[in-house]
Every structure is written in C-alpha cells, then in structure tokens.
Amino acid sequence: MDSNVRPESMQRITNPQLAQAFIEEQVAAIRAQVGDGKVLLALSGGVDSSVVAALLIKAIGKQLVCVHVNHGLMRKGESEDVIKVFGEALDANLIYIDATDRYLDLLAGVAEPERKRKIIGEEFIKIFDEEARKLSGISFLAQGTIYPDIIESKGVKAHHNVGGLPEEMAMELVEPVKLLYKDEVRVVGEALGLPHHMVYRQPFPGPGLGVRCLGAITRDRLNALREADAILREEFAKSGLAEHVWQFFVAVPDFKSVGVRDGKRYEGWPAIIRAVNTVDAMTATIEEIPYPILHKITNRITSEVEGINRVCLDLTPKPIGTIEWE
Ligand code: XMP
C-alpha cells in the first residue's frame, strides 16, 4: 500500500478522544521508527510544524532537536512565542537562530517578487543545513507535511513549498501528520496541549512579511508593516472578526503619499488591509468589515505607527487578485 495515500477507512479526527487515539498510535510509531536516534525539525511556529514538534517531544523528548530560524520576516511576537512555548513550557531542545541581518542584507534592493521568494527559500535551506552540520548523530528529519501538501505537490501550488530541503541531507523522514487534513492537525494540536492561538492561527506564507513589504524591503518599512499588522490582528481579535475571517493582514507598498501630522507635512506609506474568506485558498471572497472597526483600525495605525499616513482597504476577490500581493 502507498503510505502517501490516506486509506478510505481512516476516520476523520474530530474530537479529543479520536485525537488521543491518534497521538498514542503515533507516539508508538515514532518510537519504533526512531529508536534512540536523534531527530531534527525545522520549527517555524506554524500549525503543522508546531504540532509535529509537540508530538515528537511527547514521544522522544530531548532526542528531538528543533531549529527555529527567525528570518526577520515574522509577525510581531511570533519568534518570542516559539521560544516561550517550546523552549520554556515544553522544555524542548530548541536552537534559536536570529538570521534577521543575514536575510535583510541579502534582500536589500531586490524588488522582483519571485527573486525575493527564491532568496528567502534558499537562504533558509542554507542556514538549516549549516545548523544540521554542526550537530552530530542526527539521522532523522521530521517534517510537518500534511495531506493537502501531498495532494497539491502533484501540481498547482509547487511554488509555495519554500521549505523543501536538499536531497543530499541523507536523513530518514519522520512525517507523523502526513495523512491528516488541517482541521485534524488542529484537533490533535489542542489535545497535545498547545495554546489555542497557536493551533488556530491563520495561514502565514513561508516568506512571511517579505511578500507583504512590497518591492525592495527596507527595515523601516518592514517595521511599520509589522506594527500595523499587529494592530489589525489585535482589533480583529477584540471584535470577534478573527474567529470567522480566514486570513487578514496588512501589506505596505514602497511609495509614499503626502499627509499632515501635528500641523506639518508628513509623507508616509499606505497600509493596505486585506481580509478574505476561502475554503481552499484557490478562490477567495472579501469579508465585509463594519465601518466603525475600520475607523478604529485606521485611527490606531495612522497615530501609532511611524511612517504610515493612510489606510486603504483591498476589495479584490480571488480571482482576480491572489490572496498575497506578491
Ligand atoms: P495566493 O497568494 O497564491 O495564496 O492566493 C494562497 C494561500 O497560500 C499562502 N501562500 C503561501 N504559503 N508559502 C506558503 O507556505 C508561500 O510561499 C506562500 N505564498 C502564499 C497565502 O498566504 C494564502 O493563504
């Protein structure tokens, strides 16, 4: 039987009991596969890699080495959260690499979206490879592959797989959630005790804020984007919108417009809000955000974020607009 095909008899994991049964089965399978070997995992802080990390920590504890690469394109507080949850609460073997300068130096002046993505993806592999070489005795590589990745790698979204690792990394793969759908991964994550916000967080592209800081990335504009995005997320959470909007974020283009602040001319970038609903990310509709919430977000972003002087709303469904701007 092809181990990459989900058997028709496999029950959908929809509740904590089914999740527990899956966890027990996988813990045993991981122990049988790994023995007393060491396993390496690239832990981005996304749902899939986080759930795999928690599962492996339960199965093999310190035999798992997690590497979290902060490419400087994370949302506000994300890397700190990974350190708090995995390094502290779960006491994992966690290597944290702050590669912000390395990435931003490489990306300086690069405006073309595909080149930006390529640089971000390739640099990740380089850094991860460098770290792997420093460690000895690692013979397994864990990955947060889920079932849609297996289905989609047959075509449509191959360009999204920025995290693909080089084949010469001769390690045996450990992919405990590869037959699960996203909703099942989340149920398993909660059963493993991961925080709700981590397990139910919205999708975030591998190249991170890099594809939302449009054109050539600069540190000041990236910071403005990160702060504006944090305000948007905070207000969506407070108003309850975060519970039913599939994905929402801010993009900041690389041009300025004229404005006035404190009685003086104030040139700044616009913050563009995008909030979409979708089932499979192949098409998407626009979420209607109540105007009072939009006004509040606009007031906060334009008064709290250095460098932003306008807020715009993207009303474009997919198609014709993709969800991300780049
Ligand atoms: P688009 O922009 O193609 O996005 O409509 C569809 C969904 O995929 C996410 N996305 C990515 N995810 N690596 C990822 O892991 C990527 O390079 C990437 N690009 C887009 C996007 O956020 C949306 O949810």
GROMACS .gro file of C-alpha atoms and ligand atoms in nm:
model
  350
    1MET     CA    1   0.000   0.000   0.000
    2ASP     CA    2   0.125   0.353  -0.085
    3SER     CA    3   0.199   0.515   0.253
    4ASN     CA    4   0.119   0.854   0.099
    5VAL     CA    5  -0.242   0.764   0.032
    6ARG     CA    6  -0.499   0.810   0.305
    7PRO     CA    7  -0.693   0.485   0.344
    8GLU     CA    8  -1.067   0.526   0.288
    9SER     CA    9  -1.129   0.353   0.619
   10MET     CA   10  -0.938   0.621   0.813
   11GLN     CA   11  -1.176   0.805   1.044
   12ARG     CA   12  -1.175   1.185   1.043
   13ILE     CA   13  -1.028   1.317   1.370
   14THR     CA   14  -1.296   1.549   1.501
   15ASN     CA   15  -1.281   1.528   1.880
   16PRO     CA   16  -1.033   1.494   2.168
   17GLN     CA   17  -1.092   1.119   2.207
   18LEU     CA   18  -1.005   1.047   1.845
   19ALA     CA   19  -0.710   1.283   1.878
   20GLN     CA   20  -0.581   1.095   2.183
   21ALA     CA   21  -0.605   0.765   2.000
   22PHE     CA   22  -0.410   0.913   1.707
   23ILE     CA   23  -0.148   1.056   1.944
   24GLU     CA   24  -0.096   0.721   2.117
   25GLU     CA   25  -0.067   0.541   1.788
   26GLN     CA   26   0.183   0.794   1.652
   27VAL     CA   27   0.390   0.806   1.971
   28ALA     CA   28   0.436   0.429   1.941
   29ALA     CA   29   0.510   0.453   1.568
   30ILE     CA   30   0.767   0.731   1.618
   31ARG     CA   31   0.943   0.538   1.897
   32ALA     CA   32   0.952   0.229   1.679
   33GLN     CA   33   1.093   0.421   1.382
   34VAL     CA   34   1.347   0.633   1.568
   35GLY     CA   35   1.468   0.407   1.848
   36ASP     CA   36   1.733   0.601   2.036
   37GLY     CA   37   1.824   0.809   1.729
   38LYS     CA   38   1.814   1.187   1.707
   39VAL     CA   39   1.560   1.381   1.502
   40LEU     CA   40   1.595   1.729   1.356
   41LEU     CA   41   1.295   1.956   1.293
   42ALA     CA   42   1.266   2.300   1.135
   43LEU     CA   43   1.016   2.467   1.366
   44SER     CA   44   0.862   2.772   1.201
   45GLY     CA   45   0.593   2.821   1.464
   46GLY     CA   46   0.322   2.744   1.208
   47VAL     CA   47   0.045   2.500   1.295
   48ASP     CA   48   0.191   2.195   1.123
   49SER     CA   49   0.549   2.211   1.244
   50SER     CA   50   0.430   2.304   1.594
   51VAL     CA   51   0.203   2.002   1.617
   52VAL     CA   52   0.477   1.772   1.487
   53ALA     CA   53   0.717   1.919   1.744
   54ALA     CA   54   0.472   1.863   2.029
   55LEU     CA   55   0.407   1.507   1.912
   56LEU     CA   56   0.778   1.429   1.890
   57ILE     CA   57   0.852   1.588   2.226
   58LYS     CA   58   0.589   1.359   2.376
   59ALA     CA   59   0.734   1.055   2.200
   60ILE     CA   60   1.110   1.109   2.230
   61GLY     CA   61   1.171   1.420   2.441
   62LYS     CA   62   1.526   1.551   2.409
   63GLN     CA   63   1.608   1.322   2.118
   64LEU     CA   64   1.432   1.588   1.913
   65VAL     CA   65   1.633   1.893   1.814
   66CYS     CA   66   1.416   2.184   1.698
   67VAL     CA   67   1.570   2.463   1.494
   68HIS     CA   68   1.379   2.790   1.473
   69VAL     CA   69   1.516   3.029   1.214
   70ASN     CA   70   1.393   3.384   1.258
   71HIS     CA   71   1.430   3.531   0.911
   72GLY     CA   72   1.332   3.873   1.035
   73LEU     CA   73   1.008   3.847   0.838
   74MET     CA   74   0.796   3.704   1.118
   75ARG     CA   75   0.490   3.880   1.254
   76LYS     CA   76   0.520   4.068   1.580
   77GLY     CA   77   0.584   3.836   1.875
   78GLU     CA   78   0.598   3.512   1.677
   79SER     CA   79   0.955   3.404   1.740
   80GLU     CA   80   0.919   3.502   2.105
   81ASP     CA   81   0.611   3.278   2.120
   82VAL     CA   82   0.803   2.981   1.977
   83ILE     CA   83   1.073   3.027   2.241
   84LYS     CA   84   0.815   3.060   2.518
   85VAL     CA   85   0.603   2.759   2.421
   86PHE     CA   86   0.871   2.516   2.305
   87GLY     CA   87   1.192   2.634   2.471
   88GLU     CA   88   1.034   2.713   2.808
   89ALA     CA   89   0.692   2.547   2.862
   90LEU     CA   90   0.767   2.222   2.679
   91ASP     CA   91   1.137   2.229   2.768
   92ALA     CA   92   1.235   2.125   2.415
   93ASN     CA   93   1.583   2.104   2.277
   94LEU     CA   94   1.549   2.429   2.082
   95ILE     CA   95   1.812   2.607   1.876
   96TYR     CA   96   1.710   2.965   1.802
   97ILE     CA   97   1.881   3.143   1.517
   98ASP     CA   98   1.827   3.511   1.463
   99ALA     CA   99   1.910   3.545   1.094
  100THR     CA  100   1.741   3.882   1.052
  101ASP     CA  101   2.052   4.071   0.941
  102ARG     CA  102   2.160   3.798   0.706
  103TYR     CA  103   1.821   3.798   0.529
  104LEU     CA  104   1.770   4.171   0.517
  105ASP     CA  105   2.121   4.226   0.380
  106LEU     CA  106   2.060   3.969   0.108
  107LEU     CA  107   1.721   4.115   0.021
  108ALA     CA  108   1.835   4.476   0.014
  109GLY     CA  109   1.747   4.631  -0.321
  110VAL     CA  110   1.567   4.320  -0.451
  111ALA     CA  111   1.226   4.426  -0.579
  112GLU     CA  112   1.118   4.137  -0.801
  113PRO     CA  113   0.870   3.911  -0.613
  114GLU     CA  114   0.991   3.577  -0.746
  115ARG     CA  115   1.353   3.663  -0.671
  116LYS     CA  116   1.261   3.766  -0.319
  117ARG     CA  117   1.084   3.433  -0.263
  118LYS     CA  118   1.375   3.242  -0.410
  119ILE     CA  119   1.630   3.418  -0.190
  120ILE     CA  120   1.421   3.364   0.122
  121GLY     CA  121   1.368   2.994   0.044
  122GLU     CA  122   1.729   2.922  -0.049
  123GLU     CA  123   1.872   3.105   0.247
  124PHE     CA  124   1.652   2.905   0.479
  125ILE     CA  125   1.789   2.581   0.339
  126LYS     CA  126   2.147   2.710   0.373
  127ILE     CA  127   2.103   2.810   0.735
  128PHE     CA  128   1.925   2.489   0.824
  129ASP     CA  129   2.195   2.287   0.651
  130GLU     CA  130   2.469   2.478   0.837
  131GLU     CA  131   2.300   2.401   1.167
  132ALA     CA  132   2.250   2.036   1.080
  133ARG     CA  133   2.622   2.003   1.005
  134LYS     CA  134   2.713   2.143   1.346
  135LEU     CA  135   2.514   1.869   1.516
  136SER     CA  136   2.635   1.514   1.526
  137GLY     CA  137   2.449   1.188   1.514
  138ILE     CA  138   2.127   1.313   1.358
  139SER     CA  139   1.975   1.051   1.135
  140PHE     CA  140   1.613   1.161   1.108
  141LEU     CA  141   1.443   1.468   0.971
  142ALA     CA  142   1.090   1.547   1.091
  143GLN     CA  143   0.857   1.747   0.870
  144GLY     CA  144   0.514   1.897   0.914
  145THR     CA  145   0.387   1.762   0.584
  146ILE     CA  146   0.007   1.736   0.585
  147TYR     CA  147  -0.225   1.559   0.342
  148PRO     CA  148  -0.309   1.865   0.127
  149ASP     CA  149   0.069   1.914   0.074
  150ILE     CA  150   0.088   1.565  -0.070
  151ILE     CA  151  -0.213   1.625  -0.293
  152GLU     CA  152  -0.102   1.972  -0.400
  153SER     CA  153   0.260   1.879  -0.468
  154LYS     CA  154   0.119   1.700  -0.770
  155GLY     CA  155   0.078   2.037  -0.941
  156VAL     CA  156  -0.094   2.361  -0.861
  157LYS     CA  157   0.099   2.520  -0.579
  158ALA     CA  158   0.451   2.381  -0.605
  159HIS     CA  159   0.597   2.733  -0.578
  160HIS     CA  160   0.461   2.757  -0.227
  161ASN     CA  161   0.689   2.490  -0.091
  162VAL     CA  162   0.970   2.719   0.015
  163GLY     CA  163   1.068   2.485   0.296
  164GLY     CA  164   1.179   2.197   0.071
  165LEU     CA  165   1.509   2.060   0.195
  166PRO     CA  166   1.805   1.940  -0.012
  167GLU     CA  167   1.810   1.576  -0.107
  168GLU     CA  168   2.173   1.532  -0.005
  169MET     CA  169   2.062   1.573   0.356
  170ALA     CA  170   2.062   1.198   0.382
  171MET     CA  171   1.817   1.164   0.666
  172GLU     CA  172   1.518   0.943   0.702
  173LEU     CA  173   1.192   1.137   0.713
  174VAL     CA  174   0.956   1.137   1.009
  175GLU     CA  175   0.618   1.276   0.900
  176PRO     CA  176   0.360   1.182   1.163
  177VAL     CA  177   0.075   1.405   1.037
  178LYS     CA  178   0.116   1.349   0.665
  179LEU     CA  179  -0.222   1.179   0.625
  180LEU     CA  180  -0.415   1.444   0.819
  181TYR     CA  181  -0.617   1.737   0.696
  182LYS     CA  182  -0.563   2.077   0.854
  183ASP     CA  183  -0.870   2.063   1.079
  184GLU     CA  184  -0.749   1.729   1.216
  185VAL     CA  185  -0.399   1.864   1.280
  186ARG     CA  186  -0.560   2.139   1.487
  187VAL     CA  187  -0.766   1.896   1.695
  188VAL     CA  188  -0.451   1.690   1.758
  189GLY     CA  189  -0.256   2.006   1.849
  190GLU     CA  190  -0.511   2.107   2.112
  191ALA     CA  191  -0.515   1.754   2.253
  192LEU     CA  192  -0.136   1.781   2.286
  193GLY     CA  193  -0.184   2.092   2.498
  194LEU     CA  194  -0.059   2.355   2.254
  195PRO     CA  195  -0.207   2.703   2.307
  196HIS     CA  196  -0.531   2.769   2.115
  197HIS     CA  197  -0.390   3.075   1.937
  198MET     CA  198  -0.101   2.870   1.802
  199VAL     CA  199  -0.315   2.585   1.680
  200TYR     CA  200  -0.587   2.801   1.527
  201ARG     CA  201  -0.370   3.069   1.381
  202GLN     CA  202  -0.434   3.183   1.029
  203PRO     CA  203  -0.215   3.063   0.743
  204PHE     CA  204   0.108   3.256   0.707
  205PRO     CA  205   0.327   3.224   0.396
  206GLY     CA  206   0.676   3.079   0.430
  207PRO     CA  207   0.838   3.404   0.304
  208GLY     CA  208   0.642   3.582   0.576
  209LEU     CA  209   0.614   3.958   0.577
  210GLY     CA  210   0.864   3.955   0.291
  211VAL     CA  211   0.579   3.921   0.040
  212ARG     CA  212   0.376   4.192   0.215
  213CYS     CA  213   0.653   4.451   0.233
  214LEU     CA  214   0.610   4.512  -0.138
  215GLY     CA  215   0.905   4.572  -0.366
  216ALA     CA  216   1.253   4.609  -0.219
  217ILE     CA  217   1.232   4.555   0.158
  218THR     CA  218   1.371   4.821   0.389
  219ARG     CA  219   1.396   4.786   0.767
  220ASP     CA  220   1.189   5.094   0.844
  221ARG     CA  221   0.903   4.992   0.614
  222LEU     CA  222   0.918   4.633   0.740
  223ASN     CA  223   0.888   4.759   1.098
  224ALA     CA  224   0.594   4.980   1.003
  225LEU     CA  225   0.424   4.682   0.838
  226ARG     CA  226   0.483   4.460   1.142
  227GLU     CA  227   0.337   4.717   1.381
  228ALA     CA  228   0.035   4.792   1.157
  229ASP     CA  229  -0.030   4.418   1.115
  230ALA     CA  230  -0.017   4.369   1.491
  231ILE     CA  231  -0.279   4.642   1.539
  232LEU     CA  232  -0.503   4.484   1.275
  233ARG     CA  233  -0.474   4.144   1.444
  234GLU     CA  234  -0.542   4.293   1.786
  235GLU     CA  235  -0.856   4.474   1.668
  236PHE     CA  236  -0.982   4.171   1.474
  237ALA     CA  237  -0.936   3.960   1.786
  238LYS     CA  238  -1.116   4.212   2.009
  239SER     CA  239  -1.413   4.247   1.774
  240GLY     CA  240  -1.453   3.873   1.718
  241LEU     CA  241  -1.375   3.903   1.347
  242ALA     CA  242  -1.063   3.692   1.391
  243GLU     CA  243  -1.282   3.390   1.468
  244HIS     CA  244  -1.451   3.382   1.130
  245VAL     CA  245  -1.223   3.560   0.884
  246TRP     CA  246  -0.991   3.307   0.721
  247GLN     CA  247  -0.695   3.535   0.658
  248PHE     CA  248  -0.632   3.902   0.727
  249PHE     CA  249  -0.319   4.108   0.708
  250VAL     CA  250  -0.158   4.435   0.608
  251ALA     CA  251   0.058   4.496   0.302
  252VAL     CA  252   0.271   4.808   0.264
  253PRO     CA  253   0.377   4.927  -0.083
  254ASP     CA  254   0.702   5.110  -0.147
  255PHE     CA  255   0.568   5.455  -0.226
  256LYS     CA  256   0.468   5.747  -0.012
  257SER     CA  257   0.189   6.000  -0.027
  258VAL     CA  258   0.155   6.342   0.127
  259GLY     CA  259  -0.026   6.389   0.455
  260VAL     CA  260  -0.036   6.615   0.759
  261ARG     CA  261   0.064   6.524   1.114
  262ASP     CA  262   0.092   6.765   1.405
  263GLY     CA  263   0.031   7.055   1.167
  264LYS     CA  264   0.324   6.961   0.947
  265ARG     CA  265   0.364   6.788   0.612
  266TYR     CA  266   0.403   6.417   0.679
  267GLU     CA  267   0.493   6.180   0.398
  268GLY     CA  268   0.417   5.820   0.467
  269TRP     CA  269   0.334   5.481   0.321
  270PRO     CA  270  -0.020   5.348   0.294
  271ALA     CA  271  -0.116   5.038   0.494
  272ILE     CA  272  -0.341   4.818   0.282
  273ILE     CA  273  -0.582   4.591   0.469
  274ARG     CA  274  -0.672   4.257   0.314
  275ALA     CA  275  -0.930   4.030   0.478
  276VAL     CA  276  -1.054   3.726   0.289
  277ASN     CA  277  -1.261   3.416   0.333
  278THR     CA  278  -1.198   3.094   0.148
  279VAL     CA  279  -1.227   2.720   0.180
  280ASP     CA  280  -0.916   2.605  -0.002
  281ALA     CA  281  -0.728   2.930  -0.086
  282MET     CA  282  -0.783   2.865  -0.456
  283THR     CA  283  -1.060   3.126  -0.468
  284ALA     CA  284  -1.146   3.385  -0.204
  285THR     CA  285  -1.419   3.634  -0.121
  286ILE     CA  286  -1.397   3.963   0.064
  287GLU     CA  287  -1.505   3.986   0.425
  288GLU     CA  288  -1.728   4.285   0.497
  289ILE     CA  289  -1.573   4.467   0.790
  290PRO     CA  290  -1.804   4.703   0.983
  291TYR     CA  291  -1.706   5.067   0.929
  292PRO     CA  292  -1.666   5.152   1.300
  293ILE     CA  293  -1.398   4.881   1.324
  294LEU     CA  294  -1.228   5.012   1.010
  295HIS     CA  295  -1.227   5.364   1.152
  296LYS     CA  296  -1.077   5.242   1.478
  297ILE     CA  297  -0.805   5.047   1.297
  298THR     CA  298  -0.731   5.346   1.074
  299ASN     CA  299  -0.703   5.579   1.372
  300ARG     CA  300  -0.474   5.345   1.558
  301ILE     CA  301  -0.246   5.266   1.265
  302THR     CA  302  -0.208   5.625   1.150
  303SER     CA  303  -0.145   5.757   1.500
  304GLU     CA  304   0.065   5.472   1.645
  305VAL     CA  305   0.277   5.354   1.354
  306GLU     CA  306   0.576   5.558   1.249
  307GLY     CA  307   0.585   5.600   0.870
  308ILE     CA  308   0.222   5.519   0.786
  309ASN     CA  309  -0.012   5.804   0.696
  310ARG     CA  310  -0.302   5.632   0.517
  311VAL     CA  311  -0.506   5.314   0.546
  312CYS     CA  312  -0.665   5.155   0.238
  313LEU     CA  313  -0.891   4.851   0.202
  314ASP     CA  314  -0.839   4.588  -0.067
  315LEU     CA  315  -1.179   4.482  -0.205
  316THR     CA  316  -1.050   4.239  -0.467
  317PRO     CA  317  -1.168   3.878  -0.466
  318LYS     CA  318  -0.952   3.590  -0.588
  319PRO     CA  319  -0.957   3.568  -0.881
  320ILE     CA  320  -0.856   3.823  -0.997
  321GLY     CA  321  -0.627   3.917  -0.709
  322THR     CA  322  -0.425   3.645  -0.542
  323ILE     CA  323  -0.455   3.649  -0.164
  324GLU     CA  324  -0.099   3.774  -0.117
  325TRP     CA  325   0.013   4.081  -0.309
  326GLU     CA  326   0.337   3.921  -0.428
  327XMP     P1  327  -0.215   3.321  -0.304
  327XMP     O1  328  -0.141   3.448  -0.281
  327XMP     O2  329  -0.147   3.229  -0.402
  327XMP     O3  330  -0.212   3.245  -0.165
  327XMP     O4  331  -0.359   3.342  -0.339
  327XMP     C1  332  -0.290   3.133  -0.131
  327XMP     C2  333  -0.256   3.095   0.012
  327XMP     O5  334  -0.123   3.047   0.020
  327XMP     C3  335  -0.047   3.128   0.109
  327XMP     N1  336   0.088   3.145   0.050
  327XMP     C4  337   0.196   3.076   0.087
  327XMP     N2  338   0.213   2.981   0.180
  327XMP     N3  339   0.442   2.966   0.125
  327XMP     C5  340   0.336   2.927   0.199
  327XMP     O6  341   0.354   2.842   0.286
  327XMP     C6  342   0.433   3.061   0.029
  327XMP     O7  343   0.529   3.095  -0.038
  327XMP     C7  344   0.304   3.118   0.009
  327XMP     N4  345   0.254   3.213  -0.076
  327XMP     C8  346   0.123   3.227  -0.049
  327XMP     C9  347  -0.121   3.260   0.120
  327XMP     O8  348  -0.091   3.327   0.242
  327XMP    C10  349  -0.263   3.212   0.111
  327XMP     O9  350  -0.309   3.162   0.234
   0.00000   0.00000   0.00000
